[in-house]
Amino acid sequence: MFKELDPLLHSQLRLAIMSLLLGLDSADFTFLKEKTNSTAGNISVQLDKLSEAGYISIEKSFNGKKPLTTCKITKKGIKAFEDYVNSLKTYIKN
Amino acid sequence: MFKELDPLLHSQLRLAIMSLLLGLDSADFTFLKEKTNSTAGNISVQLDKLSEAGYISIEKSFNGKKPLTTCKITKKGIKAFEDYVNSLKTYIKN
DNA sequence: ATAAAGTAGTTTATAATATAAACCAAAATT
DNA sequence: AATTTTGGTTTATATTATAAACTACTTTAT
């Protein structure tokens, strides 16, 4: 009947992050922070969780002298997102 | 960009309950418990929350000698569900 | 040159949530 | 009459989301 909803994706902020990353080659910390209208702390925590799950990859470098955190969605992440959306449909369709 | 997700509906079990109620005239406690594959305690708590928010109405009666808790979705609940689905679409549509 | 403000984050604390476990009362079963 | 089942509620616990506080540096103003 109802499919399980991956708890890692069933979170407003993490879902927003994944949704953004799905449409882009990559995105940096500040971009995600602005687009999601969230706080740095919250973003930081959620990126870690997504990264630990293997849903995104994170690269830390420097943009000139400033730290730069770049995120990409992984294949596993794309799959998880698609599965999540499919599961969701068992709740909201019709 | 992303719309807020009503935290009351952004919960697997409450969403399942609402989804069920949306398609029925009414449903009783046991039915909801079985269809959602959840525990009585969890159902009880979530029904209270939905009821307090005015998303459902709860009627307690007896079926012969057995207690019977009957739930109906309210107009407010239907509206909230629709809004939730629309908000959700800002995250999952491509 | 140095103080103040801004950037790009991380870590820690707190409040809210979901969930399960324990419990209760009555009814049905053995 | 003791045990199990039914239909729940209440309480406890573990997880989560979120914000607040902090770090480390850079840029800007004085």
Short mmCIF file of C-alpha atoms (C1' of nucleotides) in Angstrom, two decimals:
data_model
loop_
_atom_site.label_atom_id
_atom_site.label_comp_id
_atom_site.label_asym_id
_atom_site.label_seq_id
_atom_site.Cartn_x
_atom_site.Cartn_y
_atom_site.Cartn_z
CA MET A 1 0.00 0.00 0.00
CA PHE A 2 2.17 2.84 1.27
CA LYS A 3 5.87 2.54 0.57
CA GLU A 4 8.47 3.51 3.16
CA LEU A 5 9.81 7.04 2.88
CA ASP A 6 13.61 7.17 3.15
CA PRO A 7 14.02 9.18 6.37
CA LEU A 8 17.16 10.77 5.02
CA LEU A 9 15.20 12.39 2.23
CA HIS A 10 12.00 12.95 4.13
CA SER A 11 13.33 16.18 5.59
CA GLN A 12 12.47 19.55 4.17
CA LEU A 13 16.00 20.88 4.05
CA ARG A 14 17.72 17.75 2.81
CA LEU A 15 15.05 17.29 0.18
CA ALA A 16 15.57 20.87 -1.00
CA ILE A 17 19.31 20.35 -1.19
CA MET A 18 18.89 17.15 -3.17
CA SER A 19 16.33 18.78 -5.43
CA LEU A 20 18.76 21.58 -6.20
CA LEU A 21 21.69 19.26 -6.78
CA LEU A 22 19.64 17.08 -9.08
CA GLY A 23 19.29 19.93 -11.53
CA LEU A 24 22.90 21.08 -11.45
CA ASP A 25 26.32 19.74 -12.14
CA SER A 26 27.42 20.96 -8.73
CA ALA A 27 26.65 23.60 -6.15
CA ASP A 28 28.63 25.25 -3.41
CA PHE A 29 27.77 25.77 0.22
CA THR A 30 26.76 29.40 -0.08
CA PHE A 31 24.57 28.77 -3.08
CA LEU A 32 22.70 26.02 -1.25
CA LYS A 33 22.40 28.19 1.83
CA GLU A 34 20.86 31.01 -0.16
CA LYS A 35 18.55 28.94 -2.33
CA THR A 36 17.19 27.03 0.63
CA ASN A 37 16.94 30.09 2.85
CA SER A 38 18.54 28.15 5.63
CA THR A 39 21.27 28.79 8.17
CA ALA A 40 24.88 27.76 7.69
CA GLY A 41 24.76 25.43 10.67
CA ASN A 42 21.75 23.62 9.42
CA ILE A 43 23.17 23.26 5.92
CA SER A 44 26.45 22.02 7.30
CA VAL A 45 24.80 19.31 9.35
CA GLN A 46 22.52 18.15 6.55
CA LEU A 47 25.31 18.08 3.97
CA ASP A 48 27.27 15.82 6.30
CA LYS A 49 24.36 13.46 6.61
CA LEU A 50 23.77 13.30 2.87
CA SER A 51 27.46 12.81 2.30
CA GLU A 52 27.74 10.05 4.88
CA ALA A 53 24.86 8.26 3.21
CA GLY A 54 26.69 8.52 -0.09
CA TYR A 55 23.92 10.60 -1.62
CA ILE A 56 26.27 13.49 -2.37
CA SER A 57 30.00 14.01 -2.63
CA ILE A 58 31.70 16.98 -1.03
CA GLU A 59 34.92 18.60 -2.13
CA LYS A 60 36.66 21.22 -0.09
CA SER A 61 38.96 23.62 -1.86
CA PHE A 62 39.71 27.33 -2.00
CA ASN A 63 38.29 30.05 -4.12
CA GLY A 64 41.27 32.35 -3.99
CA LYS A 65 41.74 32.64 -0.26
CA LYS A 66 38.24 31.67 0.73
CA PRO A 67 37.20 28.15 1.58
CA LEU A 68 34.89 26.57 -0.94
CA THR A 69 32.69 23.56 -0.33
CA THR A 70 31.38 22.02 -3.50
CA CYS A 71 28.65 19.40 -3.58
CA LYS A 72 27.54 16.97 -6.24
CA ILE A 73 24.77 14.48 -6.20
CA THR A 74 25.94 10.88 -6.69
CA LYS A 75 24.36 8.06 -8.65
CA LYS A 76 23.23 6.57 -5.38
CA GLY A 77 21.71 9.92 -4.49
CA ILE A 78 19.82 10.16 -7.75
CA LYS A 79 18.49 6.65 -7.26
CA ALA A 80 17.47 7.40 -3.69
CA PHE A 81 15.69 10.56 -4.78
CA GLU A 82 13.80 8.75 -7.51
CA ASP A 83 12.82 6.00 -5.11
CA TYR A 84 11.68 8.58 -2.61
CA VAL A 85 9.49 10.31 -5.17
CA ASN A 86 7.98 7.01 -6.21
CA SER A 87 7.25 6.09 -2.63
CA LEU A 88 5.75 9.49 -2.06
CA LYS A 89 3.34 8.91 -4.89
CA THR A 90 1.72 6.09 -2.96
CA TYR A 91 0.60 8.73 -0.45
CA ILE A 92 -0.42 11.60 -2.65
CA LYS A 93 -1.66 10.16 -5.91
CA ASN A 94 -5.41 10.71 -6.21
CA MET B 1 11.42 28.64 -4.88
CA PHE B 2 10.66 25.89 -2.38
CA LYS B 3 7.42 26.21 -0.48
CA GLU B 4 7.20 25.35 3.21
CA LEU B 5 6.04 21.83 4.00
CA ASP B 6 3.38 21.75 6.70
CA PRO B 7 5.22 19.88 9.46
CA LEU B 8 2.00 18.28 10.58
CA LEU B 9 1.62 16.55 7.26
CA HIS B 10 5.30 16.00 6.57
CA SER B 11 5.31 12.85 8.66
CA GLN B 12 5.06 9.42 7.15
CA LEU B 13 2.35 8.12 9.42
CA ARG B 14 0.20 11.24 9.53
CA LEU B 15 0.45 11.58 5.78
CA ALA B 16 -0.65 7.96 5.36
CA ILE B 17 -3.59 8.52 7.69
CA MET B 18 -4.64 11.63 5.81
CA SER B 19 -4.20 9.90 2.49
CA LEU B 20 -6.50 7.10 3.62
CA LEU B 21 -9.11 9.43 5.04
CA LEU B 22 -9.13 11.49 1.89
CA GLY B 23 -10.46 8.55 -0.07
CA LEU B 24 -13.07 7.45 2.43
CA ASP B 25 -16.09 8.81 4.13
CA SER B 26 -14.66 7.72 7.46
CA ALA B 27 -12.33 5.16 8.96
CA ASP B 28 -11.95 3.65 12.38
CA PHE B 29 -8.89 3.24 14.55
CA THR B 30 -8.30 -0.41 13.77
CA PHE B 31 -8.67 0.09 10.06
CA LEU B 32 -6.10 2.87 10.08
CA LYS B 33 -3.79 0.82 12.24
CA GLU B 34 -3.93 -2.11 9.84
CA LYS B 35 -3.67 -0.13 6.62
CA THR B 36 -0.72 1.87 7.87
CA ASN B 37 0.99 -1.10 9.46
CA SER B 38 1.62 0.95 12.54
CA THR B 39 1.27 0.45 16.27
CA ALA B 40 -1.76 1.49 18.26
CA GLY B 41 0.26 3.92 20.36
CA ASN B 42 1.66 5.67 17.36
CA ILE B 43 -1.73 5.91 15.68
CA SER B 44 -3.31 7.23 18.85
CA VAL B 45 -0.76 10.01 19.19
CA GLN B 46 -0.92 11.04 15.54
CA LEU B 47 -4.71 11.05 15.45
CA ASP B 48 -4.68 13.40 18.42
CA LYS B 49 -2.33 15.75 16.63
CA LEU B 50 -4.36 15.75 13.45
CA SER B 51 -7.51 16.26 15.44
CA GLU B 52 -6.05 19.12 17.46
CA ALA B 53 -5.03 20.81 14.24
CA GLY B 54 -8.58 20.47 12.99
CA TYR B 55 -7.48 18.29 10.09
CA ILE B 56 -9.69 15.42 11.18
CA SER B 57 -12.64 14.92 13.48
CA ILE B 58 -12.79 12.04 15.89
CA GLU B 59 -15.91 10.42 17.25
CA LYS B 60 -15.84 7.92 20.05
CA SER B 61 -18.70 5.49 20.35
CA PHE B 62 -19.31 1.80 20.89
CA ASN B 63 -19.65 -1.02 18.45
CA GLY B 64 -21.79 -3.26 20.61
CA LYS B 65 -19.65 -3.43 23.70
CA LYS B 66 -16.37 -2.48 22.07
CA PRO B 67 -15.05 1.05 21.92
CA LEU B 68 -15.00 2.50 18.44
CA THR B 69 -12.97 5.51 17.34
CA THR B 70 -14.13 6.90 14.05
CA CYS B 71 -12.17 9.49 12.07
CA LYS B 72 -13.16 11.79 9.26
CA ILE B 73 -11.09 14.27 7.35
CA THR B 74 -12.34 17.85 7.63
CA LYS B 75 -12.51 20.57 5.01
CA LYS B 76 -9.52 22.18 6.66
CA GLY B 77 -7.73 18.84 6.45
CA ILE B 78 -8.47 18.47 2.76
CA LYS B 79 -7.20 21.97 2.12
CA ALA B 80 -4.05 21.34 4.13
CA PHE B 81 -3.41 18.12 2.26
CA GLU B 82 -3.81 19.82 -1.10
CA ASP B 83 -1.52 22.63 -0.05
CA TYR B 84 1.02 20.14 1.16
CA VAL B 85 0.99 18.29 -2.14
CA ASN B 86 1.39 21.53 -4.03
CA SER B 87 4.31 22.55 -1.85
CA LEU B 88 5.87 19.15 -2.31
CA LYS B 89 5.80 19.61 -6.04
CA THR B 90 8.26 22.47 -5.75
CA TYR B 91 10.78 19.91 -4.50
CA ILE B 92 10.15 16.94 -6.71
CA LYS B 93 9.09 18.23 -10.06
CA ASN B 94 12.34 18.03 -11.95
"C1'" DA C 1 48.59 48.88 11.91
"C1'" DT C 2 44.73 47.54 14.12
"C1'" DA C 3 40.02 47.22 15.17
"C1'" DA C 4 35.58 46.00 13.28
"C1'" DA C 5 32.83 43.62 10.17
"C1'" DG C 6 32.13 40.01 6.87
"C1'" DT C 7 32.69 35.21 4.90
"C1'" DA C 8 32.54 30.38 5.14
"C1'" DG C 9 31.92 27.35 7.52
"C1'" DT C 10 31.82 23.65 12.17
"C1'" DT C 11 30.42 22.22 16.68
"C1'" DT C 12 27.38 22.05 20.42
"C1'" DA C 13 23.00 22.67 22.74
"C1'" DT C 14 18.10 22.59 22.75
"C1'" DA C 15 13.59 21.82 21.58
"C1'" DA C 16 10.45 19.13 18.92
"C1'" DT C 17 9.19 14.57 16.82
"C1'" DA C 18 8.46 9.99 15.91
"C1'" DT C 19 8.09 5.77 17.78
"C1'" DA C 20 7.86 2.02 20.81
"C1'" DA C 21 7.06 0.20 25.23
"C1'" DA C 22 4.28 -0.07 29.07
"C1'" DC C 23 0.01 0.28 30.73
"C1'" DC C 24 -5.35 0.11 31.34
"C1'" DA C 25 -10.17 -1.52 31.13
"C1'" DA C 26 -13.34 -4.33 29.34
"C1'" DA C 27 -14.62 -8.40 26.55
"C1'" DA C 28 -13.95 -12.89 24.74
"C1'" DT C 29 -11.93 -17.32 25.06
"C1'" DT C 30 -10.17 -21.60 27.25
"C1'" DA D 1 -11.87 -18.27 36.93
"C1'" DA D 2 -7.68 -17.51 34.73
"C1'" DT D 3 -5.72 -16.07 30.21
"C1'" DT D 4 -5.84 -13.79 26.00
"C1'" DT D 5 -7.56 -10.46 22.96
"C1'" DT D 6 -9.39 -5.98 21.67
"C1'" DG D 7 -9.16 -1.20 21.54
"C1'" DG D 8 -7.17 1.88 22.91
"C1'" DT D 9 -4.03 5.79 26.14
"C1'" DT D 10 0.03 7.37 28.51
"C1'" DT D 11 4.79 7.62 29.26
"C1'" DA D 12 9.57 7.04 28.05
"C1'" DT D 13 13.23 7.06 24.76
"C1'" DA D 14 15.82 7.82 20.89
"C1'" DT D 15 16.19 10.57 16.78
"C1'" DT D 16 15.78 14.96 14.32
"C1'" DA D 17 15.69 19.50 13.06
"C1'" DT D 18 17.22 23.73 14.14
"C1'" DA D 19 19.44 27.53 16.16
"C1'" DA D 20 23.07 29.43 18.83
"C1'" DA D 21 27.70 29.72 19.74
"C1'" DC D 22 32.08 29.29 18.14
"C1'" DT D 23 36.38 29.07 14.87
"C1'" DA D 24 39.40 30.66 11.45
"C1'" DC D 25 40.28 33.44 8.42
"C1'" DT D 26 39.68 37.83 5.01
"C1'" DT D 27 38.26 42.33 3.87
"C1'" DT D 28 37.33 46.95 4.98
"C1'" DA D 29 37.45 51.08 7.54
"C1'" DT D 30 40.04 54.27 10.85
#
